[in-house]
Short mmCIF file of N, CA and C in Angstrom, two decimals:
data_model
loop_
_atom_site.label_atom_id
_atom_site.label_comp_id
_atom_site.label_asym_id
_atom_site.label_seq_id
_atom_site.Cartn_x
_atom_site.Cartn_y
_atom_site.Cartn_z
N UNK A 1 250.67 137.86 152.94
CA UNK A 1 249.93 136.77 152.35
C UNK A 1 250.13 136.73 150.85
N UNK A 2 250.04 137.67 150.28
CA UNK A 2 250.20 137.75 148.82
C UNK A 2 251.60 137.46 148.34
N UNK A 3 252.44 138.13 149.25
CA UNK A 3 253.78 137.36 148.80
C UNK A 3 254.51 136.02 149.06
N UNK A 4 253.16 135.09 150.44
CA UNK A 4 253.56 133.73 150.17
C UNK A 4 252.94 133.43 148.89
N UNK A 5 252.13 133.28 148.25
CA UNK A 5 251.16 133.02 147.27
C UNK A 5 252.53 133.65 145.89
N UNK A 6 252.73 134.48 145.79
CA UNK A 6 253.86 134.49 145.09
C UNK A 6 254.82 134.04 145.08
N UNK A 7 255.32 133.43 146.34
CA UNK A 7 256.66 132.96 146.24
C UNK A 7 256.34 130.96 145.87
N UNK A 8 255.15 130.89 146.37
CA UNK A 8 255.20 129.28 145.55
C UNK A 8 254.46 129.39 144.44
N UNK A 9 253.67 130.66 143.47
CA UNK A 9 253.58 130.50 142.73
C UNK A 9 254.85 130.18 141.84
N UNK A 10 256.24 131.10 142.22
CA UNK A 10 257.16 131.30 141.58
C UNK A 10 257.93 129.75 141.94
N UNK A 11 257.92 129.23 142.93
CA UNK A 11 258.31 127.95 142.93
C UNK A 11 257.74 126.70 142.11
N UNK A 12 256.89 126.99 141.81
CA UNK A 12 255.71 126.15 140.68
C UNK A 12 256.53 126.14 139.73
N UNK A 13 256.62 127.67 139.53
CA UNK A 13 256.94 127.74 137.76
C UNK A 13 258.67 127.31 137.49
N UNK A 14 259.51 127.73 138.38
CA UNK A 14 260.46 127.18 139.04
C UNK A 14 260.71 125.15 138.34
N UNK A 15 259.80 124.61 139.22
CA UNK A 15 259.46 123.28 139.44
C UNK A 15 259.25 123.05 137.66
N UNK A 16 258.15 123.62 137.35
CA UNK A 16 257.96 123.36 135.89
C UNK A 16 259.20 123.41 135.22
N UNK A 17 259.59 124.46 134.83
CA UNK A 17 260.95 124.84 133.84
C UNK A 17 262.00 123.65 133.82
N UNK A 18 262.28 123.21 135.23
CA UNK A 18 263.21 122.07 135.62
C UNK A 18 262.76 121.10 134.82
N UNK A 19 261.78 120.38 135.57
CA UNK A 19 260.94 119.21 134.95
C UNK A 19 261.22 119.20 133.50
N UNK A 20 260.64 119.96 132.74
CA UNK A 20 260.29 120.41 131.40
C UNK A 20 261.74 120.55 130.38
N UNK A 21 262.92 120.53 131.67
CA UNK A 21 263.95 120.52 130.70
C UNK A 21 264.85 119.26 130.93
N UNK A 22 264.10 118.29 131.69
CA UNK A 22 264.99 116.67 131.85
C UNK A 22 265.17 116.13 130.51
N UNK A 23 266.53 115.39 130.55
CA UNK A 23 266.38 114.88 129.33
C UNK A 23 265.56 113.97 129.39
N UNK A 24 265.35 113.32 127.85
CA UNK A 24 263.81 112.46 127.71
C UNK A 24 264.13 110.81 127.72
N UNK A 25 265.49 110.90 128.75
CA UNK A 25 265.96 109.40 128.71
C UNK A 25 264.81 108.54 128.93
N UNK A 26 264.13 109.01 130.03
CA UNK A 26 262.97 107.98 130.40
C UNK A 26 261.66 107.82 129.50
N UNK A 27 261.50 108.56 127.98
CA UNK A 27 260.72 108.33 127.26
C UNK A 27 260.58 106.83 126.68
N UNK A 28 259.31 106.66 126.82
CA UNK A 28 259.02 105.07 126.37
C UNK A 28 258.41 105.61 124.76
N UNK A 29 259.28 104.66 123.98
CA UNK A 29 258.53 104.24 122.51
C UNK A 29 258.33 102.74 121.99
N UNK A 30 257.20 103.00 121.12
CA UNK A 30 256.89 101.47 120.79
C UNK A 30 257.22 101.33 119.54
N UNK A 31 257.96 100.06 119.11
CA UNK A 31 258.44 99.87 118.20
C UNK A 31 257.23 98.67 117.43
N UNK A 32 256.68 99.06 116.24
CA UNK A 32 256.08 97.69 116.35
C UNK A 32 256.45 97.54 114.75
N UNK A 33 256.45 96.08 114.44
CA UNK A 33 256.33 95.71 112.77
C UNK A 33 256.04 94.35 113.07
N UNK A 34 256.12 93.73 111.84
CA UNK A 34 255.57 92.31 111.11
C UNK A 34 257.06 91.86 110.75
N UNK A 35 257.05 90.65 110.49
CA UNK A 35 257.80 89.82 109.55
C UNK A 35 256.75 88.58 108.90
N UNK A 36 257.06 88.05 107.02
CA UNK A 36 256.24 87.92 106.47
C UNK A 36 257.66 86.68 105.49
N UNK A 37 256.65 85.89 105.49
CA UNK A 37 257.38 85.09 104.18
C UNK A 37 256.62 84.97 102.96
N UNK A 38 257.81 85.49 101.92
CA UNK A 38 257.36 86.00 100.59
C UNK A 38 257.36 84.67 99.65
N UNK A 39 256.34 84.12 99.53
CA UNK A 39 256.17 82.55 99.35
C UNK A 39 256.04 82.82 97.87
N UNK A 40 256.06 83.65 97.17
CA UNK A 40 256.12 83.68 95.80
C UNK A 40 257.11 84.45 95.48
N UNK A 41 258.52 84.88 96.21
CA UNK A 41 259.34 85.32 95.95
C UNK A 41 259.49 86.49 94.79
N UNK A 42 258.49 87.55 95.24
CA UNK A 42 258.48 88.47 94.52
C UNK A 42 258.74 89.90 95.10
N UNK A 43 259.36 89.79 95.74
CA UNK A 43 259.72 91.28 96.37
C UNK A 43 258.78 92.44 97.43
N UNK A 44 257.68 91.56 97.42
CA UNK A 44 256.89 92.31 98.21
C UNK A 44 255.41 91.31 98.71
N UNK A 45 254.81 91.90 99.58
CA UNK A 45 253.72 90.85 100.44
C UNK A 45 252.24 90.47 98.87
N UNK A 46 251.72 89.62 99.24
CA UNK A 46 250.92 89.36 98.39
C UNK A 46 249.67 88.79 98.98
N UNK A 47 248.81 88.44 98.47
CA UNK A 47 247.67 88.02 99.10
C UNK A 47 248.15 86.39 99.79
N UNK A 48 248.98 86.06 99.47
CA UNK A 48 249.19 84.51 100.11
C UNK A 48 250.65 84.69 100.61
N UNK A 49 251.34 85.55 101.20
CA UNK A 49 252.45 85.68 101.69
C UNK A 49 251.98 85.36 103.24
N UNK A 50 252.64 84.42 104.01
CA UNK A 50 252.26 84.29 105.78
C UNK A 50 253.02 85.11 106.46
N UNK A 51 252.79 84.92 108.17
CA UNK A 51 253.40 85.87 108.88
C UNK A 51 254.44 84.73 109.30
N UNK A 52 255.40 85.07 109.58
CA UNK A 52 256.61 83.88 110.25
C UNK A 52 256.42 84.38 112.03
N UNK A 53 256.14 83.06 112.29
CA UNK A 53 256.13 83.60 113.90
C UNK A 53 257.29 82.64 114.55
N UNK A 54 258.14 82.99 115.64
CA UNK A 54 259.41 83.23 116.03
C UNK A 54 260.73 83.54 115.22
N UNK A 55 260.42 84.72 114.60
CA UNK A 55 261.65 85.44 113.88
C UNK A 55 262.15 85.76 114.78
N UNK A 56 263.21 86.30 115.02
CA UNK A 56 264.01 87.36 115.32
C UNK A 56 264.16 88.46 114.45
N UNK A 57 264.08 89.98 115.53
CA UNK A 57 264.27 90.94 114.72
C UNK A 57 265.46 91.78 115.40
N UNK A 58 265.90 92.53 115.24
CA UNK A 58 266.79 93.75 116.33
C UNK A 58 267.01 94.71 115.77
N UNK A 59 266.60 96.08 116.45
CA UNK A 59 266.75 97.21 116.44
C UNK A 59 267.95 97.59 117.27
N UNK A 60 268.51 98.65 115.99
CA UNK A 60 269.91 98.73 116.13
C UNK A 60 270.05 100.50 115.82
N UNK A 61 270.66 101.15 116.61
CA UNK A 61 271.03 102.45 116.87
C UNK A 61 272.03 102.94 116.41
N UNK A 62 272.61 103.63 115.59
CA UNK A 62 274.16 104.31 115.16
C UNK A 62 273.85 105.64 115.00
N UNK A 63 275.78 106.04 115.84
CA UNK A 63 275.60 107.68 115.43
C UNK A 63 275.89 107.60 114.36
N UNK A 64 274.95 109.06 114.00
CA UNK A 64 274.66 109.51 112.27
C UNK A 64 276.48 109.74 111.68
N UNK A 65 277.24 109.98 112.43
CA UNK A 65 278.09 110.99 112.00
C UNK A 65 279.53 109.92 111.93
N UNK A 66 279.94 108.80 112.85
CA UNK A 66 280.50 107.72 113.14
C UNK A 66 279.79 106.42 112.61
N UNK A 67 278.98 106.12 112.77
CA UNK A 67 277.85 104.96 112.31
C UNK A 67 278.03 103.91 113.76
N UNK A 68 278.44 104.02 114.56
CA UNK A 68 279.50 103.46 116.01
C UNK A 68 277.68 102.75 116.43
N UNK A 69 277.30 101.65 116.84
CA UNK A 69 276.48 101.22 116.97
C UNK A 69 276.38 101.98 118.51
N UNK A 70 275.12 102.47 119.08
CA UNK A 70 274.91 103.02 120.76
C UNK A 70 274.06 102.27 121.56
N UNK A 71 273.06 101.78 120.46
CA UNK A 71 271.91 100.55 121.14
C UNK A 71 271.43 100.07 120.11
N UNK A 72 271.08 98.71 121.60
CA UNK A 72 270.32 97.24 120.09
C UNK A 72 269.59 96.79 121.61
N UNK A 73 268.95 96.39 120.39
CA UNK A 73 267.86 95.43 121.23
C UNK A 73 266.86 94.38 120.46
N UNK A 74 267.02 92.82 120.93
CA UNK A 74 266.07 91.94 119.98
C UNK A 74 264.55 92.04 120.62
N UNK A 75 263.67 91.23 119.28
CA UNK A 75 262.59 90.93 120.02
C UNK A 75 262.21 89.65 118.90
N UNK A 76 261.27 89.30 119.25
CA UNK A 76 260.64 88.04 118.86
C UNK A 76 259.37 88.03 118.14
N UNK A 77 258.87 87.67 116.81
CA UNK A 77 257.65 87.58 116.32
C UNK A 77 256.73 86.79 117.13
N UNK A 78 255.49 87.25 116.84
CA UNK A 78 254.54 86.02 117.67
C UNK A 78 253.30 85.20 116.69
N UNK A 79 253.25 84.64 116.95
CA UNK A 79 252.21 83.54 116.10
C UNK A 79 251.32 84.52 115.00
N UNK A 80 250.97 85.90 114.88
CA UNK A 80 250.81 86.57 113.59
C UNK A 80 252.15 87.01 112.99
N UNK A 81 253.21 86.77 113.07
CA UNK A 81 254.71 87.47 112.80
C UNK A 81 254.31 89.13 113.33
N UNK A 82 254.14 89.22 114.54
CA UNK A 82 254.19 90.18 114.81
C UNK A 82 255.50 90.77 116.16
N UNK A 83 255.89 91.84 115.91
CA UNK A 83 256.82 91.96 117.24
C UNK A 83 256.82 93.67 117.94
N UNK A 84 257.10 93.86 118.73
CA UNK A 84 257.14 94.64 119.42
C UNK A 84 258.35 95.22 120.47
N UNK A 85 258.79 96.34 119.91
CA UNK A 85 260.23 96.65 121.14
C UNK A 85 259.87 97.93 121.88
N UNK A 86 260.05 97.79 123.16
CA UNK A 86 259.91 99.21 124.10
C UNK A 86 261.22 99.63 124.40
N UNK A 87 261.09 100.96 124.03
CA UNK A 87 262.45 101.84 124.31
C UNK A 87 262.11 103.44 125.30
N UNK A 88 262.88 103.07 126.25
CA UNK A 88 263.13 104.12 126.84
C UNK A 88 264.30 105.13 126.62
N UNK A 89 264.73 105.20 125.64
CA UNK A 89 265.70 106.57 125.58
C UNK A 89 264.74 107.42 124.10
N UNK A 90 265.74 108.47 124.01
CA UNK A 90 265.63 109.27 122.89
C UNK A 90 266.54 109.08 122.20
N UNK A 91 266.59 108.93 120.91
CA UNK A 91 267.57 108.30 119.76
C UNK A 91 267.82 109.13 118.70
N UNK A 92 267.79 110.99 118.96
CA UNK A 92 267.79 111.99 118.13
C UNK A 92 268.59 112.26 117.52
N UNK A 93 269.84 111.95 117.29
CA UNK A 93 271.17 112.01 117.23
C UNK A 93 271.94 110.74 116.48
N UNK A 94 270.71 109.97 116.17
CA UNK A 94 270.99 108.39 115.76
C UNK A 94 270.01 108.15 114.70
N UNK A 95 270.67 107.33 114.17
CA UNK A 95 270.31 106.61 112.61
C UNK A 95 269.37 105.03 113.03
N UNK A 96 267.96 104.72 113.24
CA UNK A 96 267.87 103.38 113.79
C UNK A 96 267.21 102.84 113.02
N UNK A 97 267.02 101.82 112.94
CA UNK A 97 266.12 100.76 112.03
C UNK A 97 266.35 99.27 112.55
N UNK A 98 265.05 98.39 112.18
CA UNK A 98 265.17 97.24 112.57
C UNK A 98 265.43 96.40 111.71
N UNK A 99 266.24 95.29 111.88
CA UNK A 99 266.71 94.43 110.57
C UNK A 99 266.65 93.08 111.05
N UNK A 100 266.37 92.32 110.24
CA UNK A 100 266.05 90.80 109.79
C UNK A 100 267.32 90.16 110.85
N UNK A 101 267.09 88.96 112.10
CA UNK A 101 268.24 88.48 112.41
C UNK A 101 268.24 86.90 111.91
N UNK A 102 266.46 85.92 112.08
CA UNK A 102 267.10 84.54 111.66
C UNK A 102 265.41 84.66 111.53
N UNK A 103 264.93 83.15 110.81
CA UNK A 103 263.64 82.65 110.95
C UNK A 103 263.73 81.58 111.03
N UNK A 104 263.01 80.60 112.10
CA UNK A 104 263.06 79.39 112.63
C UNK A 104 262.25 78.54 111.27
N UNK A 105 261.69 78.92 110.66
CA UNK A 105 261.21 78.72 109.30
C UNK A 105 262.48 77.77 108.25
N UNK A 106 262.88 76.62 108.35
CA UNK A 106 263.92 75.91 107.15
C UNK A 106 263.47 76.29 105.90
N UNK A 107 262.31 76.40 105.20
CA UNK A 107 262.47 76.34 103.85
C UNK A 107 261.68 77.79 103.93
N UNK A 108 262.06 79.27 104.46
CA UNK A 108 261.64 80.36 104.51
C UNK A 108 262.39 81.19 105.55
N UNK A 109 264.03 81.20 105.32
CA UNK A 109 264.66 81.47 105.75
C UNK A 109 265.36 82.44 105.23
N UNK A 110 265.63 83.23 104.17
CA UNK A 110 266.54 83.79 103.34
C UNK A 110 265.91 85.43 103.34
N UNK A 111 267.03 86.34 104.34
CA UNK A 111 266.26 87.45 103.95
C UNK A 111 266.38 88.06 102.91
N UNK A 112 265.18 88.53 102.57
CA UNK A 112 264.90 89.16 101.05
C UNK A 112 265.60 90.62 101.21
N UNK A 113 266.63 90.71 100.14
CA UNK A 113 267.19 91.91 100.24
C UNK A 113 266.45 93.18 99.55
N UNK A 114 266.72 94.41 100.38
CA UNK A 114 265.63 95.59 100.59
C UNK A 114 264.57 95.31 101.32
N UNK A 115 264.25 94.50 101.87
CA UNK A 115 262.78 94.01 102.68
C UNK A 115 263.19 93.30 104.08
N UNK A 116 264.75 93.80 104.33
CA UNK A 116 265.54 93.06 105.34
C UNK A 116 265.95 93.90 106.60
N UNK A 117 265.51 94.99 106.24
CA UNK A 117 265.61 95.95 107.39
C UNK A 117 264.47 97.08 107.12
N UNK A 118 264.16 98.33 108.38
CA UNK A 118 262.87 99.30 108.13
C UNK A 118 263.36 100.70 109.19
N UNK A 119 263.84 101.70 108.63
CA UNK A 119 263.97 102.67 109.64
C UNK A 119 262.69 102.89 110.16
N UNK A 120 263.22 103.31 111.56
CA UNK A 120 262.54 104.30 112.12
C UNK A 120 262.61 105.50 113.13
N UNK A 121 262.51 106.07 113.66
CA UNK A 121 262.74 107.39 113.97
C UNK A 121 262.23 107.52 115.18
N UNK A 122 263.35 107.78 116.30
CA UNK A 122 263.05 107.59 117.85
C UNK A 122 263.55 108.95 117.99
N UNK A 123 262.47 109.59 118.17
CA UNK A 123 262.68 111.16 119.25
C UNK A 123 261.23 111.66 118.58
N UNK A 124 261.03 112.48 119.92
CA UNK A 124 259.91 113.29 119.87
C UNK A 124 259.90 114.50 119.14
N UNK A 125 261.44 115.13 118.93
CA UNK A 125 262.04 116.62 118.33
C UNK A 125 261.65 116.12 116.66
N UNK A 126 260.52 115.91 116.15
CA UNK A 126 260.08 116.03 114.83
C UNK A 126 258.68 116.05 114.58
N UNK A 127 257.99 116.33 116.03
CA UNK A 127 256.53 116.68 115.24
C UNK A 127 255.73 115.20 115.82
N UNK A 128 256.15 114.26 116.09
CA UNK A 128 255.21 113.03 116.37
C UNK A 128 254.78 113.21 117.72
N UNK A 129 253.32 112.68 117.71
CA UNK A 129 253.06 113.45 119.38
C UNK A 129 252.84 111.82 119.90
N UNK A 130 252.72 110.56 118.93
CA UNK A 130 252.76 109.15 119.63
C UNK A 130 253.66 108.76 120.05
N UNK A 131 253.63 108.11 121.20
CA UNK A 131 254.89 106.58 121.45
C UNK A 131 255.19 105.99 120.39
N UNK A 132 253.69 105.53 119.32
CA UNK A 132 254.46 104.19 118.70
C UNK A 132 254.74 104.45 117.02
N UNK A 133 255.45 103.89 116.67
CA UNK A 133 256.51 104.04 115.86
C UNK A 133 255.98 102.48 114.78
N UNK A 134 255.74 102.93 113.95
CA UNK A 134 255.14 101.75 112.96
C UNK A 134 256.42 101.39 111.72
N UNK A 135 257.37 100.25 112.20
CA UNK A 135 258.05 99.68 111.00
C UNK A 135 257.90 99.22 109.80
N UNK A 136 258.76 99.38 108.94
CA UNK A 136 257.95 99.13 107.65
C UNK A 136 258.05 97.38 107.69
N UNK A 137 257.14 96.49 106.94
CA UNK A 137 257.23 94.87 107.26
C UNK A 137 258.86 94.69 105.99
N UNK A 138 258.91 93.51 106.80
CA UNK A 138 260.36 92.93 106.23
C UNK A 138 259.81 91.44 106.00
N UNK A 139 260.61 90.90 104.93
CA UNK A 139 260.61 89.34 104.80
C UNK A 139 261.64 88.54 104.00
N UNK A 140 261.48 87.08 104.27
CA UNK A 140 262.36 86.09 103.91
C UNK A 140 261.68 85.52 102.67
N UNK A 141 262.13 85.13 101.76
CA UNK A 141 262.04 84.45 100.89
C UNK A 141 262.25 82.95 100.81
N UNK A 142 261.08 82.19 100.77
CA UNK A 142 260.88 80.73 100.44
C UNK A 142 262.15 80.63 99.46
N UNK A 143 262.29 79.54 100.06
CA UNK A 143 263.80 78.78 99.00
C UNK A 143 262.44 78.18 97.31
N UNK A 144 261.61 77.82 97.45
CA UNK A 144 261.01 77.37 95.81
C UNK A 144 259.49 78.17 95.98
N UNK A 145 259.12 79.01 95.26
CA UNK A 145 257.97 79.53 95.12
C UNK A 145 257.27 78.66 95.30
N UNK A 146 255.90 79.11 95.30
CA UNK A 146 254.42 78.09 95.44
C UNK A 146 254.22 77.92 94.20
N UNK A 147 253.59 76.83 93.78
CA UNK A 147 253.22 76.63 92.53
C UNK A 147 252.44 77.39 91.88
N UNK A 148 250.96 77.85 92.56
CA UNK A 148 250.10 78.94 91.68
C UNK A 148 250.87 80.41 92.00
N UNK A 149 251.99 80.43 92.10
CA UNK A 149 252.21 82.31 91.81
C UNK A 149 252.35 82.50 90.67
N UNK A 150 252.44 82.26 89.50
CA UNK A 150 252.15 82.72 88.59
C UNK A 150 250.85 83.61 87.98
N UNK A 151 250.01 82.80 88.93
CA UNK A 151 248.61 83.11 88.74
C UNK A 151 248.56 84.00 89.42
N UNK A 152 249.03 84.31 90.76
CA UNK A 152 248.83 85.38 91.73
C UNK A 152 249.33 86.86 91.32
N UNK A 153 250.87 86.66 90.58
CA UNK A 153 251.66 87.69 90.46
C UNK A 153 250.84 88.53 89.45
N UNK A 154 249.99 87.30 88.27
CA UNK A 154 249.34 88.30 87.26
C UNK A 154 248.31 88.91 87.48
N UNK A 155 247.53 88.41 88.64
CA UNK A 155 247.22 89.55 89.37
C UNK A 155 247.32 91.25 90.21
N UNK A 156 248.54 90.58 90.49
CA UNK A 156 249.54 91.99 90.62
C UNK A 156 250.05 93.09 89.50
N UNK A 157 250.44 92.01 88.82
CA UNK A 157 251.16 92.79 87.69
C UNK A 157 250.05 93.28 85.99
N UNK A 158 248.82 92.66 86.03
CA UNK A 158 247.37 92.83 85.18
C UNK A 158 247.20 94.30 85.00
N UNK A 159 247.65 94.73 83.63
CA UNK A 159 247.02 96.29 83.87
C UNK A 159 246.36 96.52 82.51
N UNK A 160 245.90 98.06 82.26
CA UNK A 160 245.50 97.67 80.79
C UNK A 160 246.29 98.66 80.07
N UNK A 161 246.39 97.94 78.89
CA UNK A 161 247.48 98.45 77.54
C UNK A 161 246.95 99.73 77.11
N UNK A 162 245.42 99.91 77.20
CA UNK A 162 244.95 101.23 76.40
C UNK A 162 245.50 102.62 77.04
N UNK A 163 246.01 102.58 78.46
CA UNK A 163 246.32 103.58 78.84
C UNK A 163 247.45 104.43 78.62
#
């Protein structure tokens, strides 16, 4: 009796070790970010910058060592410029980030360079114990600023001299 009880304990542990060493192809991650039009064309979001909803975005995969693209995949903003990509592999071995593809937007179409793509980092082998994966926001630049950014930016940019 004791040595059935041992022998599927040992099949357990058996069972575990296996399991425990599949690769993590079937890991699901969530990709999520924004896209934003920079209506005062200043390089970054502002209190009156909107969300663009039906952008296109795509996340794009390269080995680190070749740059050889391995996976892509689009997705679509939604009425907050928001989007979302689910990935089932592990991407440890790869360089990924999501980058700017079009905005259905005519006069807020132009991606703003540096704000046109957002790494991020698909594998579990660094310490993250979540699925989801928070992109940094990206945006297009209005072809003619809004009229009050001036007023807005000096808000931004208002500091004091005594310091």
């Amino acid at each position: 009796m004791a040595t059935s009880n041992l022998f599927k304990l040992l099949i357990g542990v058996c069972f575990l070790v296996l399991l425990h060493g599949l690769p993590a192809s079937a890991q699901l991650f969530v990709v999520n970010g924004c896209v934003y039009c920079d209506t005062c064309r200043c390089g970054f979001e502002t209190n009156v910058s909107t969300p663009v909803s039906g952008a296109k975005v795509r996340l794009e995969c390269r080995d680190r060592a070749t740059w050889v693209l391995k996976f892509t995949k689009e997705a679509t903003t939604n009425s907050k410029g928001k989007y979302k990509i689910d990935v089932y592999e592990d991407h440890k071995d790869e360089s990924c980030k999501v980058v700017l593809v079009s905005s259905p937007h005519r006069g807020c179409d132009r991606p703003d360079i540096g704000r046109n793509s957002a790494t991020v980092i698909l594998t579990n082998n660094n310490g993250l114990t979540s699925i989801s994966r928070y992109a940094n926001a990206m945006g297009f630049l209005i072809r003619r600023p809004l009229a009050f950014c001036p007023t807005i930016l000096k808000q931004y940019l208002d500091f004091d001299e005594s310091l």
